[in-house]
C-alpha cells in the first residue's frame, strides 16, 4: 500500500516534532495515516522518535517551566524535545488522531511511551484515551435513545451530532475493530500462543449455558477462558480487609455478586464477628450446585439468590428495607455497561450511608494503558453516581505466575500487569 507524498511528509513532520509543518499539513491531511510497513501513525512516530535517543539531564531540566517565551514559531522550535513532542501529540489529537491504533508490534502510541518510560507523553495518551472513552460512553447512550425517537428529533440530534465530526466515527470504528471495550474479566485478550489461539469473545448468555470445568485452583469455561483463578486470593483477602476493617462492632451485612470459587465469601465469613447477614447472588447452575453443598451455605445468615443479578436485584430492592455495609461485584462475561448499571442503580439503593463498595478491577488488564484509561473512566463514572473512590495499590507478581505455570491450560491471560488497583468506594460526603 502506497501513501501520498503529503502523507509521507506528515509522518516525517510528526517524527521531527515539526509543529509549523504539521499545522500546515493537517489542514488537508488526516492525522490517522499509517506507515505502510510498520502501521505506525503520526502519534506512534512522535513518541517512537525517542526510541534510540537518551534525553539528557540538561534537556530534562528545561522541560519544567521553559514555556513562557513569546516569540512564536522561533520559541516553539527551541523548546526541549519532550515539550515539543507533547505539543505534537496534543496537536495531532486536537485534529482527530486515534489514541489507540495498533502498529505491527501490537503497540498503541501510549504503549511505546510506557515502554520508553516517557511519563509526560504517556500521560497525554492516557488522558486522550479517557476523553475518547467517556465520549463513546455518552454517545452510546445518545444513540440508544435515538433509536426510539421520532424522525424529527433524530434530525435535530443528527445535526448536533455532526458538530462532533468525523473523528468520532473514525475513533469509534477503531475502538470497535482494534480494542473492544474491555469486559470485566476480559476474554478478548492477547493469546498465550498467538499462532494457535484466536480470540473468542464470550457473551453472558453463552457463558451461563456453558459447561464449566471446576478445579481446586481454577474455573474454566468451555473455551478454556479463566472464569476465576486462585492467584486472585490475595486480592480477595485485601478487598475484605478494606471493605470491613477490623475491629468490627457487630456482624456486618454483606452482599456479594458472583460466587465463583467462593474465595471472597470465605474471607467475608472469617471476619470477626462474622456477617450477621450474607447475601450471595449467583447465576451459573454448576456454581450454584457447588455453592449449595459448600460450608458457606450452612452458615448462619447466609442467603443464596439463584439467578442473574439483573433479575434478582430489582426484587430485592422492591422488597424493601434491606441495605448492606459492604457490597462486592465480580461477575464474568459482562462488559463495562453492566458494572456501571450496577453501581448507578443498585449500589445507590442498597449500600448503607457509611457502607463500602468494591469490584474486581480487571478492566483492560492485558495492556497497561487500557488499564490506566479505564481506572480513570470508572473513577469519573463512580463520582457521577455519587461515589468517591480510594484506589489501593496491590502488587501482583505476574512474572512469578508465568514461571509457576499459573496460566497453563488457560486459553488466554486476562491479567498481564504488575499492579492491581483495588477500588473502595463510599458515598461522597
Ligand atoms: C470471577 S467469578 C467470582 C469469583 C469470586 N469473587 C471469588 O472470590 O471466588 C464470577 C462469578 O460470577 C457469576 N456470574 C456471571 N454472571 C452473573 C450474573 N449476571 N449474575 C450473577 N452471577 C453471575 C459466574 O457464574 C461466576 O461464578
Short mmCIF file of C-alpha atoms and ligand atoms in Angstrom, two decimals:
data_model
loop_
_atom_site.label_atom_id
_atom_site.label_comp_id
_atom_site.label_asym_id
_atom_site.label_seq_id
_atom_site.Cartn_x
_atom_site.Cartn_y
_atom_site.Cartn_z
CA UNK A 1 0.00 0.00 0.00
CA UNK A 2 1.48 3.34 -1.08
CA UNK A 3 0.81 6.63 0.62
CA UNK A 4 0.82 10.11 -0.90
CA UNK A 5 3.87 12.39 -0.66
CA UNK A 6 1.83 14.70 1.63
CA UNK A 7 1.01 11.83 3.97
CA UNK A 8 4.67 10.86 3.93
CA UNK A 9 5.59 14.44 4.87
CA UNK A 10 3.10 14.33 7.72
CA UNK A 11 4.70 11.18 9.14
CA UNK A 12 8.10 12.83 8.89
CA UNK A 13 6.95 16.09 10.48
CA UNK A 14 5.47 14.10 13.40
CA UNK A 15 8.74 12.20 13.83
CA UNK A 16 10.65 15.51 13.85
CA UNK A 17 8.08 17.28 16.07
CA UNK A 18 7.97 19.94 13.39
CA UNK A 19 4.95 21.85 14.60
CA UNK A 20 4.67 24.55 11.89
CA UNK A 21 4.83 21.96 9.09
CA UNK A 22 2.38 19.70 10.89
CA UNK A 23 -0.12 22.53 11.33
CA UNK A 24 0.02 23.30 7.66
CA UNK A 25 -0.28 19.64 6.55
CA UNK A 26 -3.15 18.91 8.92
CA UNK A 27 -5.30 21.43 7.03
CA UNK A 28 -5.64 18.89 4.24
CA UNK A 29 -4.37 15.57 5.64
CA UNK A 30 -5.84 13.10 8.12
CA UNK A 31 -3.69 12.55 11.22
CA UNK A 32 -4.52 8.85 11.00
CA UNK A 33 -2.28 7.97 8.09
CA UNK A 34 -0.17 4.87 8.76
CA UNK A 35 3.31 3.96 7.66
CA UNK A 36 2.64 1.08 5.23
CA UNK A 37 5.36 -1.13 6.71
CA UNK A 38 5.05 -0.59 10.47
CA UNK A 39 1.43 0.67 10.58
CA UNK A 40 2.69 3.44 12.83
CA UNK A 41 0.64 6.65 12.88
CA UNK A 42 1.99 10.16 13.43
CA UNK A 43 1.23 9.68 17.16
CA UNK A 44 3.31 6.49 17.25
CA UNK A 45 6.17 8.20 15.41
CA UNK A 46 6.17 11.33 17.55
CA UNK A 47 6.79 9.07 20.56
CA UNK A 48 8.95 6.42 18.90
CA UNK A 49 11.39 9.09 17.74
CA UNK A 50 12.86 8.87 21.28
CA UNK A 51 13.49 5.17 20.82
CA UNK A 52 17.21 5.40 20.17
CA UNK A 53 17.84 8.70 21.89
CA UNK A 54 18.55 9.37 25.52
CA UNK A 55 17.13 12.58 26.91
CA UNK A 56 19.98 14.46 28.54
CA UNK A 57 19.51 15.77 32.05
CA UNK A 58 20.02 19.27 30.69
CA UNK A 59 17.09 18.84 28.33
CA UNK A 60 15.09 17.19 31.06
CA UNK A 61 15.69 20.09 33.42
CA UNK A 62 14.48 22.55 30.84
CA UNK A 63 11.20 20.66 30.41
CA UNK A 64 10.00 22.39 33.54
CA UNK A 65 8.98 26.00 33.16
CA UNK A 66 10.56 26.78 29.82
CA UNK A 67 7.36 27.67 28.02
CA UNK A 68 6.97 31.35 28.73
CA UNK A 69 8.69 32.73 25.64
CA UNK A 70 6.59 34.97 23.43
CA UNK A 71 8.46 34.72 20.19
CA UNK A 72 6.00 32.41 18.38
CA UNK A 73 7.49 29.90 15.97
CA UNK A 74 11.11 30.58 16.90
CA UNK A 75 10.33 29.82 20.56
CA UNK A 76 8.43 26.72 19.58
CA UNK A 77 11.35 25.38 17.60
CA UNK A 78 13.72 25.85 20.52
CA UNK A 79 11.55 24.01 23.05
CA UNK A 80 13.08 20.99 24.82
CA UNK A 81 12.36 17.71 22.97
CA UNK A 82 9.79 16.37 25.43
CA UNK A 83 7.82 19.60 25.34
CA UNK A 84 7.88 19.68 21.56
CA UNK A 85 6.75 16.06 21.49
CA UNK A 86 3.95 16.83 23.96
CA UNK A 87 2.75 19.70 21.78
CA UNK A 88 2.98 17.45 18.74
CA UNK A 89 0.75 14.83 20.38
CA UNK A 90 -1.71 17.48 21.50
CA UNK A 91 -1.89 18.97 18.03
CA UNK A 92 -2.49 15.58 16.42
CA UNK A 93 -5.15 14.67 18.99
CA UNK A 94 -6.93 18.01 18.55
CA UNK A 95 -7.08 17.18 14.87
CA UNK A 96 -8.71 13.82 15.48
CA UNK A 97 -5.82 11.38 15.82
CA UNK A 98 -6.93 7.97 17.09
CA UNK A 99 -5.39 7.29 20.51
CA UNK A 100 -5.36 3.51 20.41
CA UNK A 101 -4.46 2.28 16.94
CA UNK A 102 -2.03 -0.63 16.85
CA UNK A 103 1.22 -0.93 14.92
CA UNK A 104 2.67 -4.20 13.68
CA UNK A 105 4.34 -4.59 17.06
CA UNK A 106 0.86 -4.67 18.68
CA UNK A 107 1.58 -1.36 20.39
CA UNK A 108 -0.56 1.75 20.72
CA UNK A 109 1.29 5.09 20.86
CA UNK A 110 0.80 5.06 24.65
CA UNK A 111 2.34 1.57 24.90
CA UNK A 112 5.52 2.93 23.29
CA UNK A 113 5.60 5.88 25.70
CA UNK A 114 5.15 3.46 28.63
CA UNK A 115 7.88 1.13 27.36
CA UNK A 116 10.31 4.03 26.94
CA UNK A 117 9.43 5.50 30.34
CA UNK A 118 8.30 8.80 28.77
CA UNK A 119 5.85 9.70 31.54
CA UNK A 120 4.67 13.11 30.24
CA UNK A 121 3.89 11.61 26.82
CA UNK A 122 2.26 8.56 28.41
CA UNK A 123 0.00 10.83 30.44
CA UNK A 124 -1.07 12.77 27.34
CA UNK A 125 -2.06 9.46 25.75
CA UNK A 126 -3.91 8.22 28.86
CA UNK A 127 -5.89 11.45 29.03
CA UNK A 128 -6.70 11.19 25.32
CA UNK A 129 -7.98 7.65 25.95
CA UNK A 130 -10.12 8.80 28.86
CA UNK A 131 -11.67 11.60 26.79
CA UNK A 132 -12.40 9.25 23.90
CA UNK A 133 -13.87 6.50 26.10
CA UNK A 134 -16.03 8.96 28.05
CA UNK A 135 -17.27 10.42 24.79
CA UNK A 136 -18.14 7.00 23.38
CA UNK A 137 -19.90 6.08 26.59
CA UNK A 138 -22.02 9.18 26.31
CA UNK A 139 -22.62 8.68 22.59
CA UNK A 140 -23.72 5.08 23.04
CA UNK A 141 -26.37 6.34 25.43
CA UNK A 142 -27.32 9.04 22.97
CA UNK A 143 -27.60 6.60 20.09
CA UNK A 144 -29.66 4.14 22.11
CA UNK A 145 -32.08 6.96 22.90
CA UNK A 146 -32.09 7.99 19.27
CA UNK A 147 -33.29 4.58 18.16
CA UNK A 148 -36.70 5.09 19.74
CA UNK A 149 -37.06 8.75 18.86
CA UNK A 150 -39.25 10.35 16.25
CA UNK A 151 -37.65 11.15 12.91
CA UNK A 152 -37.90 14.85 13.60
CA UNK A 153 -35.92 14.55 16.81
CA UNK A 154 -33.44 12.33 15.09
CA UNK A 155 -32.81 15.00 12.52
CA UNK A 156 -32.26 17.62 15.18
CA UNK A 157 -29.91 15.45 17.16
CA UNK A 158 -28.17 14.41 13.97
CA UNK A 159 -27.32 18.00 13.32
CA UNK A 160 -25.88 18.39 16.78
CA UNK A 161 -24.04 15.11 16.33
CA UNK A 162 -22.40 16.46 13.22
CA UNK A 163 -20.60 19.02 15.34
CA UNK A 164 -18.72 16.14 16.94
CA UNK A 165 -17.37 15.41 13.45
CA UNK A 166 -15.93 12.50 11.51
CA UNK A 167 -13.20 11.91 14.02
CA UNK A 168 -15.68 10.39 16.39
CA UNK A 169 -16.82 7.94 13.73
CA UNK A 170 -13.26 7.12 12.88
CA UNK A 171 -12.34 6.68 16.51
CA UNK A 172 -15.42 4.65 17.26
CA UNK A 173 -14.68 2.34 14.40
CA UNK A 174 -11.11 1.98 15.55
CA UNK A 175 -12.15 1.21 19.10
CA UNK A 176 -14.53 -1.48 17.93
CA UNK A 177 -12.13 -3.04 15.50
CA UNK A 178 -8.95 -2.87 17.47
CA UNK A 179 -9.75 -2.84 21.11
CA UNK A 180 -13.29 -3.55 22.16
CA UNK A 181 -14.42 -2.05 25.45
CA UNK A 182 -12.88 -4.46 27.89
CA UNK A 183 -15.12 -6.94 29.66
CA UNK A 184 -14.93 -7.02 33.43
CA UNK A 185 -12.80 -10.06 33.15
CA UNK A 186 -11.71 -9.63 29.62
CA UNK A 187 -11.86 -12.64 27.34
CA UNK A 188 -10.62 -10.94 24.17
CA UNK A 189 -7.04 -10.66 25.19
CA UNK A 190 -3.62 -11.32 23.82
CA UNK A 191 -3.43 -15.05 23.17
CA UNK A 192 -0.80 -17.01 25.05
CA UNK A 193 0.11 -18.57 21.79
CA UNK A 194 -0.76 -16.16 19.04
CA UNK A 195 -0.14 -18.75 16.36
CA UNK A 196 -2.81 -21.14 17.55
CA UNK A 197 -5.30 -19.20 19.61
CA UNK A 198 -7.95 -16.89 18.26
CA UNK A 199 -9.92 -14.51 20.46
CA UNK A 200 -13.41 -15.85 21.19
CA UNK A 201 -15.50 -13.19 22.90
CA UNK A 202 -17.90 -14.74 25.40
CA UNK A 203 -21.35 -13.32 25.95
CA UNK A 204 -23.18 -13.67 29.23
CA UNK A 205 -25.87 -15.96 27.75
CA UNK A 206 -23.33 -18.27 26.17
CA UNK A 207 -21.29 -18.41 29.37
CA UNK A 208 -24.25 -19.11 31.62
CA UNK A 209 -25.34 -22.08 29.50
CA UNK A 210 -21.82 -23.47 29.02
CA UNK A 211 -20.30 -26.43 30.85
CA UNK A 212 -17.56 -25.38 33.23
CA UNK A 213 -14.53 -27.31 34.39
CA UNK A 214 -14.10 -26.68 38.07
CA UNK A 215 -10.74 -27.46 39.72
CA UNK A 216 -9.31 -26.58 43.11
CA UNK A 217 -7.23 -23.76 41.67
CA UNK A 218 -9.35 -22.53 38.80
CA UNK A 219 -12.66 -22.49 36.97
CA UNK A 220 -12.61 -22.53 33.17
CA UNK A 221 -15.48 -22.17 30.72
CA UNK A 222 -15.99 -24.40 27.69
CA UNK A 223 -13.44 -22.42 25.64
CA UNK A 224 -10.89 -22.63 28.47
CA UNK A 225 -11.26 -18.96 29.38
CA UNK A 226 -10.36 -18.38 33.01
CA UNK A 227 -13.52 -17.58 34.98
CA UNK A 228 -11.75 -17.47 38.35
CA UNK A 229 -8.24 -18.45 39.47
CA UNK A 230 -6.68 -18.95 42.86
CA UNK A 231 -3.91 -16.36 42.23
CA UNK A 232 -6.62 -13.74 42.90
CA UNK A 233 -6.93 -14.92 46.52
CA UNK A 234 -4.71 -12.19 47.98
CA UNK A 235 -6.72 -9.57 46.08
CA UNK A 236 -9.93 -11.02 47.56
CA UNK A 237 -8.40 -11.08 51.04
CA UNK A 238 -7.24 -7.44 50.81
CA UNK A 239 -10.63 -6.44 49.43
CA UNK A 240 -12.38 -7.82 52.52
CA UNK A 241 -9.82 -6.18 54.82
CA UNK A 242 -10.57 -2.85 53.19
CA UNK A 243 -14.33 -3.28 53.00
CA UNK A 244 -14.59 -4.49 56.61
CA UNK A 245 -11.66 -3.05 58.56
CA UNK A 246 -11.49 -4.76 61.97
CA UNK A 247 -12.29 -4.45 64.83
CA UNK A 248 -15.95 -4.63 63.86
CA UNK A 249 -18.51 -3.78 66.49
CA UNK A 250 -21.25 -6.04 65.15
CA UNK A 251 -21.55 -8.70 62.46
CA UNK A 252 -21.70 -6.75 59.18
CA UNK A 253 -24.32 -7.16 56.48
CA UNK A 254 -22.67 -8.06 53.18
CA UNK A 255 -23.75 -8.65 49.59
CA UNK A 256 -21.59 -10.49 47.04
CA UNK A 257 -22.40 -10.80 43.34
CA UNK A 258 -20.71 -13.84 41.74
CA UNK A 259 -19.68 -16.82 43.92
CA UNK A 260 -17.03 -18.34 41.59
CA UNK A 261 -14.61 -20.26 43.82
CA UNK A 262 -16.19 -18.79 46.95
CA UNK A 263 -12.90 -17.14 47.87
CA UNK A 264 -14.24 -13.74 48.82
CA UNK A 265 -17.24 -15.29 50.56
CA UNK A 266 -14.88 -17.37 52.73
CA UNK A 267 -12.96 -14.21 53.66
CA UNK A 268 -16.22 -12.43 54.48
CA UNK A 269 -17.14 -15.37 56.72
CA UNK A 270 -13.81 -15.24 58.54
CA UNK A 271 -14.24 -11.63 59.63
CA UNK A 272 -14.67 -11.19 63.39
CA UNK A 273 -17.51 -11.24 64.19
CA UNK A 274 -18.79 -13.00 61.04
CA UNK A 275 -21.51 -11.35 58.96
CA UNK A 276 -24.94 -11.17 60.57
CA UNK A 277 -26.36 -11.29 57.07
CA UNK A 278 -24.51 -12.51 53.97
CA UNK A 279 -26.34 -12.47 50.63
CA UNK A 280 -24.80 -14.18 47.59
CA UNK A 281 -26.15 -13.87 44.05
CA UNK A 282 -25.01 -16.49 41.53
CA UNK A 283 -26.36 -17.39 38.09
CA UNK A 284 -24.43 -20.39 36.75
CA UNK A 285 -26.14 -23.74 37.51
CA UNK A 286 -22.89 -25.65 38.17
CA UNK A 287 -21.56 -22.98 40.51
CA UNK A 288 -24.92 -22.89 42.28
CA UNK A 289 -24.74 -26.65 42.71
CA UNK A 290 -21.29 -26.34 44.26
CA UNK A 291 -22.43 -23.48 46.46
CA UNK A 292 -25.45 -25.44 47.72
CA UNK A 293 -23.18 -28.15 49.16
CA UNK A 294 -20.49 -25.78 50.48
CA UNK A 295 -19.70 -24.99 54.13
CA UNK A 296 -20.63 -21.38 53.46
CA UNK A 297 -24.20 -22.28 52.54
CA UNK A 298 -24.68 -23.78 56.04
CA UNK A 299 -23.52 -20.67 57.88
CA UNK A 300 -25.98 -18.58 59.81
CA UNK A 301 -27.23 -15.51 57.97
CA UNK A 302 -26.23 -16.78 54.52
CA UNK A 303 -28.91 -16.20 51.89
CA UNK A 304 -28.38 -17.58 48.37
CA UNK A 305 -30.16 -15.97 45.42
CA UNK A 306 -30.16 -18.11 42.26
CA UNK A 307 -30.23 -16.17 39.02
CA UNK A 308 -28.68 -13.21 37.26
CA UNK A 309 -28.22 -10.17 39.45
CA UNK A 310 -30.07 -8.18 36.80
CA UNK A 311 -33.20 -10.19 37.68
CA UNK A 312 -32.61 -10.75 41.40
CA UNK A 313 -31.78 -7.19 42.46
CA UNK A 314 -34.90 -5.34 41.29
CA UNK A 315 -36.92 -7.69 43.55
CA UNK A 316 -34.51 -7.28 46.46
CA UNK A 317 -34.73 -3.50 46.16
CA UNK A 318 -38.54 -3.58 45.84
CA UNK A 319 -38.98 -5.97 48.75
CA UNK A 320 -37.90 -3.11 50.94
CA UNK A 321 -35.76 -2.44 53.84
CA UNK A 322 -32.55 -4.30 53.15
CA UNK A 323 -29.23 -2.45 52.98
CA UNK A 324 -25.61 -3.59 53.30
CA UNK A 325 -22.39 -2.47 54.99
CA UNK A 326 -20.28 -3.97 52.21
CA UNK A 327 -21.07 -4.81 48.60
CA UNK A 328 -18.74 -6.66 46.23
CA UNK A 329 -19.22 -7.24 42.49
CA UNK A 330 -17.26 -9.76 40.42
CA UNK A 331 -19.06 -11.43 37.54
CA UNK A 332 -17.86 -12.95 34.27
CA UNK A 333 -18.54 -12.30 30.56
CA UNK A 334 -20.23 -8.98 31.23
CA UNK A 335 -18.96 -5.69 29.85
CA UNK A 336 -18.43 -2.34 31.50
CA UNK A 337 -22.01 -1.20 30.84
CA UNK A 338 -23.17 -3.83 33.36
CA UNK A 339 -20.77 -2.74 36.10
CA UNK A 340 -21.85 0.85 35.51
CA UNK A 341 -25.51 -0.15 35.65
CA UNK A 342 -24.81 -2.00 38.89
CA UNK A 343 -23.26 0.93 40.70
CA UNK A 344 -25.52 3.63 39.30
CA UNK A 345 -28.76 1.73 40.03
CA UNK A 346 -28.14 -0.77 42.80
CA UNK A 347 -25.23 0.33 44.94
CA UNK A 348 -27.05 3.59 45.43
CA UNK A 349 -30.17 1.72 46.55
CA UNK A 350 -28.54 -0.99 48.66
CA UNK A 351 -25.48 0.50 50.36
CA UNK A 352 -25.71 1.88 53.90
CA UNK A 353 -24.76 5.57 54.18
CA UNK A 354 -21.48 4.52 55.84
CA UNK A 355 -21.07 1.37 53.73
CA UNK A 356 -18.33 0.50 51.21
CA UNK A 357 -18.46 -0.92 47.70
CA UNK A 358 -15.76 -2.68 45.70
CA UNK A 359 -15.49 -4.70 42.49
CA UNK A 360 -12.89 -6.80 40.70
CA UNK A 361 -10.98 -4.19 38.76
CA UNK A 362 -9.90 -6.19 35.73
CA UNK A 363 -10.90 -3.73 33.02
CA UNK A 364 -8.28 -3.64 30.26
CA UNK A 365 -5.84 -5.64 32.38
CA UNK A 366 -3.87 -7.10 29.48
CA UNK A 367 -2.44 -3.72 28.48
CA UNK A 368 -1.15 -1.04 30.86
CA UNK A 369 -2.61 1.93 29.01
CA UNK A 370 -6.06 0.34 28.71
CA UNK A 371 -5.98 -0.42 32.47
CA UNK A 372 -4.95 3.16 33.32
CA UNK A 373 -7.57 4.66 30.99
CA UNK A 374 -10.37 2.53 32.44
CA UNK A 375 -9.34 3.25 36.02
CA UNK A 376 -9.86 6.95 35.31
CA UNK A 377 -13.09 6.37 33.37
CA UNK A 378 -14.60 4.25 36.17
CA UNK A 379 -13.46 6.76 38.77
CA UNK A 380 -15.29 9.55 36.92
CA UNK A 381 -18.42 7.43 36.40
CA UNK A 382 -18.43 6.42 40.09
CA UNK A 383 -18.17 10.05 41.06
CA UNK A 384 -21.07 10.91 38.78
CA UNK A 385 -23.05 8.19 40.56
CA UNK A 386 -22.31 9.87 43.92
CA UNK A 387 -19.44 7.60 44.99
CA UNK A 388 -15.88 8.67 45.78
CA UNK A 389 -13.20 6.04 45.39
CA UNK A 390 -9.94 5.29 47.09
CA UNK A 391 -7.58 3.22 44.91
CA UNK A 392 -5.25 0.92 46.83
CA UNK A 393 -2.14 -0.37 45.10
CA UNK A 394 -1.63 -4.14 45.28
CA UNK A 395 1.46 -5.85 43.86
CA UNK A 396 0.81 -8.77 41.52
CA UNK A 397 3.79 -10.95 40.71
CA UNK A 398 2.84 -11.67 37.12
CA UNK A 399 6.37 -12.87 36.27
CA UNK A 400 6.20 -15.47 39.03
CA UNK A 401 2.76 -16.53 37.83
CA UNK A 402 4.30 -17.17 34.43
CA UNK A 403 7.16 -19.17 35.95
CA UNK A 404 4.80 -21.24 38.09
CA UNK A 405 2.80 -22.15 35.01
CA UNK A 406 -0.26 -20.44 36.53
CA UNK A 407 -1.78 -19.91 33.08
CA UNK A 408 -1.17 -23.46 31.86
CA UNK A 409 -4.32 -24.78 30.20
CA UNK A 410 -5.96 -21.33 30.25
CA UNK A 411 -6.89 -20.01 26.84
CA UNK A 412 -5.56 -16.53 27.39
CA UNK A 413 -4.08 -14.42 30.11
CA UNK A 414 -6.64 -11.98 31.40
CA UNK A 415 -4.03 -10.37 33.64
CA UNK A 416 -0.64 -9.11 32.45
CA UNK A 417 0.26 -6.30 34.85
CA UNK A 418 2.45 -5.83 37.90
CA UNK A 419 -0.02 -3.71 39.84
CA UNK A 420 -3.69 -4.16 40.78
CA UNK A 421 -5.66 -1.06 41.76
CA UNK A 422 -8.17 -2.08 44.41
CA UNK A 423 -11.18 0.26 44.46
CA UNK A 424 -13.02 1.13 47.67
CA UNK A 425 -15.98 3.44 47.08
CA UNK A 426 -18.24 5.20 49.52
CA UNK A 427 -20.88 7.89 49.25
CA UNK A 428 -19.49 11.38 48.73
CA UNK A 429 -19.51 13.38 51.93
C1 LIG B 1 -14.94 -14.33 38.72
S1 LIG B 1 -16.15 -15.31 39.43
C2 LIG B 1 -16.32 -14.65 41.04
C3 LIG B 1 -15.19 -15.04 41.91
C4 LIG B 1 -15.37 -14.68 43.37
N1 LIG B 1 -15.15 -13.27 43.58
C5 LIG B 1 -14.42 -15.47 44.24
O1 LIG B 1 -13.80 -14.87 45.14
O2 LIG B 1 -14.27 -16.67 44.07
C6 LIG B 1 -17.60 -14.74 38.62
C7 LIG B 1 -18.88 -15.41 39.05
O3 LIG B 1 -19.99 -14.60 38.62
C8 LIG B 1 -21.02 -15.44 38.15
N2 LIG B 1 -21.89 -14.65 37.26
C9 LIG B 1 -21.63 -14.28 35.98
N3 LIG B 1 -22.62 -13.51 35.50
C10 LIG B 1 -23.52 -13.38 36.51
C11 LIG B 1 -24.74 -12.68 36.65
N4 LIG B 1 -25.23 -11.94 35.65
N5 LIG B 1 -25.40 -12.74 37.82
C12 LIG B 1 -24.89 -13.47 38.86
N6 LIG B 1 -23.73 -14.15 38.79
C13 LIG B 1 -23.05 -14.11 37.63
C14 LIG B 1 -20.25 -16.55 37.47
O4 LIG B 1 -21.03 -17.70 37.28
C15 LIG B 1 -19.09 -16.78 38.43
O5 LIG B 1 -19.43 -17.69 39.44
#
